[in-house]
Coordinates of N, CA, C and O and ligand atoms in Angstrom, one line a residue:
M1 N -70.1 41.9 -87.6 CA -70.2 41.8 -86.1 C -70.6 40.4 -85.7 O -71.5 39.8 -86.3
I2 N -69.9 39.8 -84.8 CA -70.3 38.5 -84.3 C -71.3 38.7 -83.1 O -71.0 39.5 -82.2
C3 N -72.4 38.0 -83.2 CA -73.5 38.2 -82.2 C -73.8 36.8 -81.6 O -73.6 35.8 -82.2
G4 N -74.4 36.9 -80.4 CA -74.9 35.7 -79.7 C -76.1 36.0 -78.8 O -76.4 37.2 -78.6
S5 N -76.7 35.0 -78.4 CA -77.9 35.2 -77.5 C -78.2 33.9 -76.8 O -77.7 32.8 -77.2
C6 N -79.0 34.0 -75.8 CA -79.5 32.8 -75.1 C -80.7 32.2 -75.8 O -81.3 32.8 -76.7
L7 N -81.2 31.1 -75.3 CA -82.3 30.4 -75.9 C -83.6 31.3 -75.9 O -84.3 31.3 -76.8
C8 N -83.8 32.0 -74.8 CA -85.1 32.8 -74.6 C -84.9 34.2 -75.2 O -85.9 34.9 -75.3
G9 N -83.7 34.6 -75.4 CA -83.5 36.0 -76.0 C -83.4 37.1 -75.0 O -83.2 38.2 -75.4
R10 N -83.4 36.8 -73.7 CA -83.2 37.9 -72.7 C -81.8 38.3 -72.6 O -81.5 39.4 -72.1
I11 N -80.9 37.5 -73.0 CA -79.5 37.9 -73.0 C -79.0 37.9 -74.5 O -79.1 36.9 -75.2
K12 N -78.4 39.0 -74.9 CA -77.8 39.2 -76.2 C -76.4 39.8 -76.0 O -76.2 40.6 -75.1
Y13 N -75.5 39.5 -76.9 CA -74.2 40.1 -76.8 C -73.6 40.3 -78.2 O -74.1 39.7 -79.2
Q14 N -72.6 41.2 -78.3 CA -71.8 41.4 -79.5 C -70.4 41.3 -79.2 O -69.9 41.7 -78.2
I15 N -69.6 40.9 -80.3 CA -68.2 40.8 -80.1 C -67.6 41.6 -81.2 O -67.9 41.5 -82.4
S16 N -66.7 42.6 -80.8 CA -66.2 43.5 -81.8 C -64.8 43.2 -82.3 O -64.2 43.8 -83.2
G17 N -64.2 42.1 -81.7 CA -62.8 41.8 -82.1 C -62.8 40.3 -82.5 O -63.7 39.7 -82.9
K18 N -61.6 39.8 -82.3 CA -61.3 38.4 -82.7 C -61.7 37.4 -81.7 O -61.5 37.6 -80.5
V19 N -62.3 36.2 -82.1 CA -62.6 35.1 -81.3 C -61.4 34.2 -81.3 O -60.9 33.9 -82.4
G20 N -60.9 33.7 -80.2 CA -59.7 32.9 -80.1 C -59.9 31.5 -80.7 O -61.0 31.2 -81.2
D21 N -58.9 30.7 -80.7 CA -59.0 29.3 -81.2 C -60.0 28.5 -80.4 O -60.2 28.7 -79.2
I22 N -60.7 27.6 -81.1 CA -61.8 26.8 -80.4 C -61.3 25.6 -79.7 O -60.5 24.8 -80.3
V23 N -61.6 25.5 -78.5 CA -61.2 24.3 -77.6 C -62.5 23.6 -77.3 O -63.5 24.2 -76.9
H24 N -62.5 22.2 -77.4 CA -63.6 21.4 -77.0 C -63.3 20.8 -75.7 O -62.3 20.0 -75.5
C25 N -64.0 21.2 -74.6 CA -63.7 20.7 -73.3 C -64.6 19.6 -72.8 O -65.8 19.8 -72.8
H26 N -64.0 18.5 -72.4 CA -64.8 17.3 -72.0 C -64.8 17.1 -70.5 O -65.2 16.1 -70.0
C27 N -64.4 18.1 -69.7 CA -64.4 18.0 -68.3 C -65.8 17.8 -67.8 O -66.8 18.2 -68.4
Q28 N -65.9 17.2 -66.6 CA -67.2 16.8 -66.0 C -68.0 18.0 -65.7 O -69.3 18.0 -65.9
S29 N -67.4 19.1 -65.3 CA -68.1 20.4 -65.0 C -68.8 20.9 -66.2 O -70.0 21.3 -66.2
C30 N -68.1 20.9 -67.4 CA -68.7 21.3 -68.6 C -69.9 20.4 -69.0 O -70.9 20.9 -69.5
Q31 N -69.7 19.1 -68.8 CA -70.8 18.2 -69.2 C -72.1 18.5 -68.4 O -73.2 18.6 -68.9
K32 N -71.9 18.7 -67.1 CA -73.0 19.0 -66.2 C -73.6 20.4 -66.6 O -74.8 20.5 -66.7
A33 N -72.8 21.4 -66.7 CA -73.3 22.8 -66.9 C -74.0 22.9 -68.2 O -75.0 23.6 -68.3
H34 N -73.5 22.2 -69.2 CA -74.1 22.3 -70.6 C -75.1 21.2 -70.9 O -75.8 21.2 -71.9
G35 N -75.2 20.1 -70.0 CA -76.1 19.0 -70.3 C -75.7 18.4 -71.6 O -76.6 18.0 -72.4
A36 N -74.4 18.2 -71.9 CA -73.9 17.8 -73.2 C -72.6 17.0 -73.0 O -72.0 17.0 -72.0
A37 N -72.2 16.3 -74.1 CA -71.0 15.5 -74.0 C -69.8 16.4 -73.8 O -68.8 16.0 -73.1
F38 N -69.8 17.6 -74.4 CA -68.6 18.5 -74.1 C -69.1 19.9 -74.5 O -70.2 20.1 -75.0
S39 N -68.2 20.8 -74.2 CA -68.5 22.2 -74.4 C -67.4 22.8 -75.3 O -66.3 22.6 -75.1
S40 N -67.9 23.6 -76.3 CA -66.9 24.2 -77.2 C -66.8 25.7 -76.9 O -67.8 26.4 -76.8
V41 N -65.5 26.1 -76.6 CA -65.3 27.4 -76.0 C -64.1 28.1 -76.7 O -63.3 27.5 -77.4
A42 N -64.1 29.4 -76.6 CA -63.0 30.2 -77.1 C -62.8 31.5 -76.3 O -63.8 32.0 -75.8
S43 N -61.6 32.0 -76.2 CA -61.5 33.2 -75.4 C -61.7 34.4 -76.3 O -61.5 34.5 -77.5
V44 N -62.3 35.4 -75.6 CA -62.6 36.7 -76.2 C -62.1 37.8 -75.2 O -62.4 37.7 -74.0
S45 N -61.4 38.8 -75.6 CA -61.0 39.9 -74.8 C -62.2 40.6 -74.1 O -63.2 40.8 -74.8
D46 N -62.1 40.9 -72.8 CA -63.1 41.7 -72.1 C -63.5 42.9 -72.9 O -64.6 43.3 -73.0
H47 N -62.5 43.6 -73.6 CA -62.7 44.8 -74.3 C -63.6 44.6 -75.5 O -64.1 45.6 -76.0
H48 N -63.6 43.4 -76.0 CA -64.3 43.1 -77.3 C -65.7 42.5 -77.1 O -66.5 42.3 -78.0
F49 N -66.0 42.2 -75.8 CA -67.3 41.5 -75.5 C -68.2 42.5 -74.9 O -67.9 43.2 -73.9
K50 N -69.4 42.6 -75.4 CA -70.4 43.6 -74.8 C -71.8 43.0 -74.8 O -72.3 42.5 -75.8
L51 N -72.4 42.9 -73.6 CA -73.8 42.5 -73.5 C -74.6 43.7 -74.0 O -74.4 44.8 -73.7
T52 N -75.6 43.4 -74.8 CA -76.4 44.4 -75.4 C -77.8 44.4 -74.8 O -78.7 45.2 -75.2
T53 N -78.0 43.6 -73.8 CA -79.3 43.5 -73.0 C -79.0 43.9 -71.6 O -77.8 43.7 -71.1
E54 N -80.0 44.4 -70.8 CA -79.8 44.8 -69.4 C -80.0 43.7 -68.4 O -79.6 43.9 -67.2
N55 N -80.5 42.6 -68.9 CA -80.9 41.6 -67.9 C -79.6 41.0 -67.3 O -78.7 40.7 -67.9
P56 N -79.7 40.8 -65.9 CA -78.5 40.2 -65.3 C -78.3 38.8 -65.6 O -79.2 38.0 -65.9
L57 N -77.0 38.4 -65.6 CA -76.7 37.0 -65.8 C -76.6 36.3 -64.4 O -76.2 36.9 -63.4
G58 N -76.9 35.0 -64.4 CA -76.7 34.2 -63.2 C -75.2 33.8 -63.2 O -74.5 33.9 -64.2
C59 N -74.7 33.5 -62.0 CA -73.2 33.2 -61.9 C -73.1 32.0 -60.9 O -73.7 32.0 -59.9
Y60 N -72.3 31.1 -61.4 CA -72.0 29.9 -60.5 C -70.5 29.6 -60.5 O -69.9 29.5 -61.6
A61 N -70.0 29.6 -59.3 CA -68.5 29.3 -59.2 C -68.3 27.8 -59.2 O -68.5 27.1 -58.2
S62 N -68.0 27.2 -60.4 CA -67.9 25.8 -60.5 C -66.6 25.2 -59.9 O -66.4 24.1 -59.6
S63 N -65.6 26.1 -59.8 CA -64.4 25.8 -59.0 C -63.8 27.1 -58.5 O -64.2 28.1 -58.9
E64 N -62.8 26.9 -57.6 CA -62.2 28.1 -57.0 C -61.7 29.1 -58.1 O -60.9 28.7 -58.9
G65 N -62.2 30.3 -58.1 CA -61.7 31.3 -59.0 C -62.3 31.2 -60.4 O -61.9 32.0 -61.3
K66 N -63.2 30.3 -60.7 CA -63.8 30.2 -62.0 C -65.3 30.3 -61.9 O -65.9 29.4 -61.3
N67 N -65.9 31.3 -62.6 CA -67.3 31.5 -62.5 C -67.9 31.2 -63.9 O -67.3 31.6 -64.9
R68 N -69.1 30.6 -63.9 CA -69.8 30.3 -65.1 C -71.1 31.2 -65.1 O -71.8 31.2 -64.1
Y69 N -71.3 31.9 -66.2 CA -72.4 32.9 -66.3 C -73.4 32.4 -67.3 O -73.1 31.9 -68.4
F70 N -74.7 32.5 -66.9 CA -75.8 31.9 -67.7 C -77.0 32.8 -67.6 O -77.2 33.6 -66.7
C71 N -78.0 32.5 -68.5 CA -79.2 33.2 -68.5 C -80.1 32.7 -67.3 O -80.3 31.5 -67.2
L72 N -80.6 33.6 -66.5 CA -81.4 33.2 -65.3 C -82.7 32.7 -65.7 O -83.4 32.0 -64.9
N73 N -83.2 33.0 -66.9 CA -84.5 32.5 -67.3 C -84.5 31.2 -68.0 O -85.2 30.3 -67.7
C74 N -83.6 31.0 -69.0 CA -83.6 29.8 -69.8 C -82.4 28.9 -69.5 O -82.3 27.7 -69.9
G75 N -81.4 29.4 -68.8 CA -80.2 28.6 -68.4 C -79.1 28.4 -69.4 O -78.1 27.7 -69.2
T76 N -79.2 29.1 -70.6 CA -78.1 29.0 -71.6 C -76.8 29.5 -71.0 O -76.8 30.6 -70.4
Q77 N -75.7 28.7 -71.1 CA -74.4 29.1 -70.7 C -73.9 30.1 -71.7 O -73.8 29.9 -72.9
I78 N -73.4 31.3 -71.2 CA -72.9 32.4 -72.1 C -71.4 32.4 -72.1 O -70.8 32.4 -73.1
Y79 N -70.8 32.5 -70.9 CA -69.4 32.5 -70.8 C -68.9 32.1 -69.4 O -69.7 32.1 -68.5
A80 N -67.6 31.8 -69.3 CA -67.0 31.5 -68.0 C -65.9 32.5 -67.9 O -65.4 33.1 -68.9
K81 N -65.4 32.7 -66.7 CA -64.4 33.7 -66.5 C -63.6 33.3 -65.2 O -64.1 33.0 -64.2
R82 N -62.3 33.3 -65.4 CA -61.4 33.1 -64.2 C -61.1 34.5 -63.6 O -60.9 35.5 -64.4
V83 N -61.1 34.6 -62.3 CA -60.8 35.9 -61.7 C -59.4 36.4 -62.1 O -58.5 35.6 -62.3
A84 N -59.3 37.7 -62.1 CA -58.0 38.3 -62.5 C -57.5 38.0 -63.9 O -56.3 38.0 -64.1
T85 N -58.4 37.7 -64.8 CA -58.0 37.6 -66.2 C -58.8 38.7 -67.0 O -59.8 39.2 -66.5
E86 N -58.3 39.0 -68.2 CA -58.9 40.1 -69.0 C -59.6 39.5 -70.2 O -59.7 40.2 -71.2
H87 N -60.0 38.3 -70.1 CA -60.8 37.7 -71.2 C -61.9 36.8 -70.6 O -61.8 36.3 -69.5
I88 N -62.9 36.6 -71.4 CA -63.9 35.6 -71.1 C -63.7 34.4 -71.9 O -63.0 34.4 -72.9
I89 N -64.3 33.3 -71.4 CA -64.2 32.0 -72.1 C -65.6 31.8 -72.7 O -66.5 31.3 -72.0
L90 N -65.8 32.2 -73.9 CA -67.2 32.2 -74.5 C -67.7 30.8 -74.8 O -66.9 29.9 -75.2
R91 N -68.9 30.5 -74.5 CA -69.6 29.3 -74.8 C -70.1 29.4 -76.2 O -71.1 30.1 -76.4
L92 N -69.5 28.7 -77.1 CA -69.8 28.9 -78.6 C -71.2 28.5 -79.0 O -71.7 29.0 -80.0
G93 N -71.9 27.6 -78.2 CA -73.2 27.2 -78.5 C -74.2 28.4 -78.5 O -75.3 28.3 -79.0
S94 N -73.8 29.5 -77.8 CA -74.7 30.7 -77.7 C -74.5 31.6 -78.8 O -75.2 32.6 -78.9
L95 N -73.6 31.3 -79.8 CA -73.4 32.2 -80.9 C -74.6 32.2 -81.9 O -75.2 31.1 -82.1
D96 N -74.8 33.3 -82.6 CA -75.8 33.4 -83.6 C -75.2 33.3 -85.0 O -75.9 33.1 -86.0
N97 N -73.9 33.6 -85.1 CA -73.3 33.5 -86.4 C -71.9 32.9 -86.3 O -71.5 32.6 -85.2
D98 N -71.2 32.8 -87.4 CA -69.9 32.1 -87.5 C -68.8 33.0 -86.9 O -68.6 34.1 -87.4
P99 N -68.1 32.5 -85.9 CA -67.1 33.3 -85.3 C -65.8 33.4 -86.1 O -64.9 34.1 -85.7
Q100 N -65.7 32.7 -87.2 CA -64.6 32.7 -88.1 C -63.3 32.3 -87.3 O -62.2 32.9 -87.5
A101 N -63.4 31.4 -86.4 CA -62.3 30.9 -85.6 C -61.9 29.5 -86.0 O -62.8 28.8 -86.6
K102 N -60.7 29.1 -85.7 CA -60.4 27.7 -86.1 C -60.3 26.8 -84.8 O -59.9 27.2 -83.7
E103 N -60.6 25.5 -85.0 CA -60.6 24.5 -84.0 C -59.2 24.2 -83.6 O -58.3 24.1 -84.5
K104 N -58.9 24.1 -82.3 CA -57.5 23.9 -81.8 C -57.4 22.5 -81.3 O -56.5 21.8 -81.7
N105 N -58.2 22.1 -80.3 CA -57.9 20.8 -79.7 C -59.1 20.3 -78.8 O -60.1 21.1 -78.7
H106 N -59.0 19.1 -78.3 CA -59.9 18.6 -77.3 C -59.1 18.5 -75.9 O -58.0 18.1 -75.9
I107 N -59.7 19.0 -74.9 CA -59.1 18.9 -73.5 C -59.9 18.2 -72.6 O -61.1 18.0 -72.8
W108 N -59.3 17.7 -71.5 CA -59.9 16.9 -70.4 C -60.6 15.6 -71.0 O -61.7 15.2 -70.5
V109 N -59.9 15.0 -72.0 CA -60.4 13.8 -72.5 C -60.5 12.7 -71.5 O -61.2 11.8 -71.6
S110 N -59.6 12.8 -70.4 CA -59.7 11.8 -69.4 C -61.0 11.8 -68.7 O -61.3 10.8 -68.0
Q111 N -61.8 12.8 -68.8 CA -63.1 12.9 -68.1 C -64.3 12.7 -69.1 O -65.4 12.9 -68.8
K112 N -63.9 12.4 -70.4 CA -64.9 12.3 -71.5 C -66.1 11.4 -71.1 O -65.9 10.4 -70.4
A113 N -67.3 11.7 -71.6 CA -68.4 10.9 -71.4 C -68.2 9.5 -72.0 O -67.8 9.4 -73.1
P114 N -68.5 8.4 -71.2 CA -68.2 7.1 -71.7 C -69.0 6.7 -72.9 O -68.6 5.8 -73.7
W115 N -70.1 7.3 -73.1 CA -71.0 7.0 -74.2 C -70.7 7.8 -75.5 O -71.4 7.7 -76.5
Y116 N -69.7 8.7 -75.4 CA -69.4 9.5 -76.6 C -68.1 9.0 -77.1 O -67.0 9.0 -76.4
K117 N -68.1 8.6 -78.4 CA -66.8 8.2 -79.1 C -66.2 9.4 -79.8 O -66.9 10.0 -80.6
L118 N -65.0 9.7 -79.4 CA -64.3 10.8 -80.0 C -63.6 10.5 -81.3 O -62.6 9.7 -81.2
H119 N -64.0 11.0 -82.4 CA -63.3 10.8 -83.6 C -62.9 12.2 -84.1 O -63.7 13.0 -84.5
S120 N -61.6 12.5 -84.0 CA -61.2 13.8 -84.3 C -59.7 13.8 -84.8 O -58.9 13.1 -84.3
D121 N -59.4 14.7 -85.8 CA -58.1 14.9 -86.3 C -57.3 15.9 -85.4 O -56.1 16.1 -85.5
L122 N -58.0 16.5 -84.5 CA -57.4 17.5 -83.6 C -56.6 16.9 -82.5 O -56.9 15.7 -82.1
P123 N -55.6 17.6 -82.0 CA -54.9 17.0 -80.8 C -55.8 16.8 -79.6 O -56.7 17.6 -79.4
C124 N -55.6 15.7 -78.9 CA -56.5 15.4 -77.7 C -55.6 15.3 -76.5 O -54.6 14.6 -76.5
H125 N -56.0 16.1 -75.5 CA -55.2 16.2 -74.2 C -56.0 15.5 -73.1 O -57.2 15.8 -73.0
Q126 N -55.3 14.7 -72.3 CA -56.0 14.0 -71.2 C -56.5 15.0 -70.2 O -57.6 14.9 -69.6
E127 N -55.7 16.1 -70.0 CA -56.1 17.1 -69.1 C -56.1 18.4 -69.8 O -56.3 18.4 -71.0
F128 N -55.7 19.5 -69.1 CA -55.6 20.8 -69.8 C -54.3 20.6 -70.7 O -53.4 19.9 -70.3
E129 N -54.2 21.3 -71.8 CA -53.1 21.1 -72.7 C -51.8 21.4 -72.0 O -51.7 22.2 -71.1
Ligands
ZN201 ZN1 -82.4 33.1 -71.8
ZN202 ZN1 -64.6 22.0 -69.1

């Protein structure tokens, strides 16, 4: 079972299915939300993702139709979701074990942090792939 949690432990989740390919997103919204150079994410079907704690998640609409969910106590980003989709976009930094997924690419490299030098064998896209 693939498991994850926030920094303070008030939010925990389990994934019962497959984690999609890993995408490293360098967009400015991800930089701000995560306080990091980029955010590593992968899609997981709604049916396979289950919160195992009762504590509510915070929600921030970072752009029209896209919500980012996080722990209200410690601020850990857990997942993002576009309205009318049947999958979440999991924030992989919240995982507690190996999702057994493979890296796919870097996206929004056009917005990359100027202080971060990207050395990668993966495909790099200026915007979304
Ligand atoms: Zn927390
Ligand atoms: Zn992003």
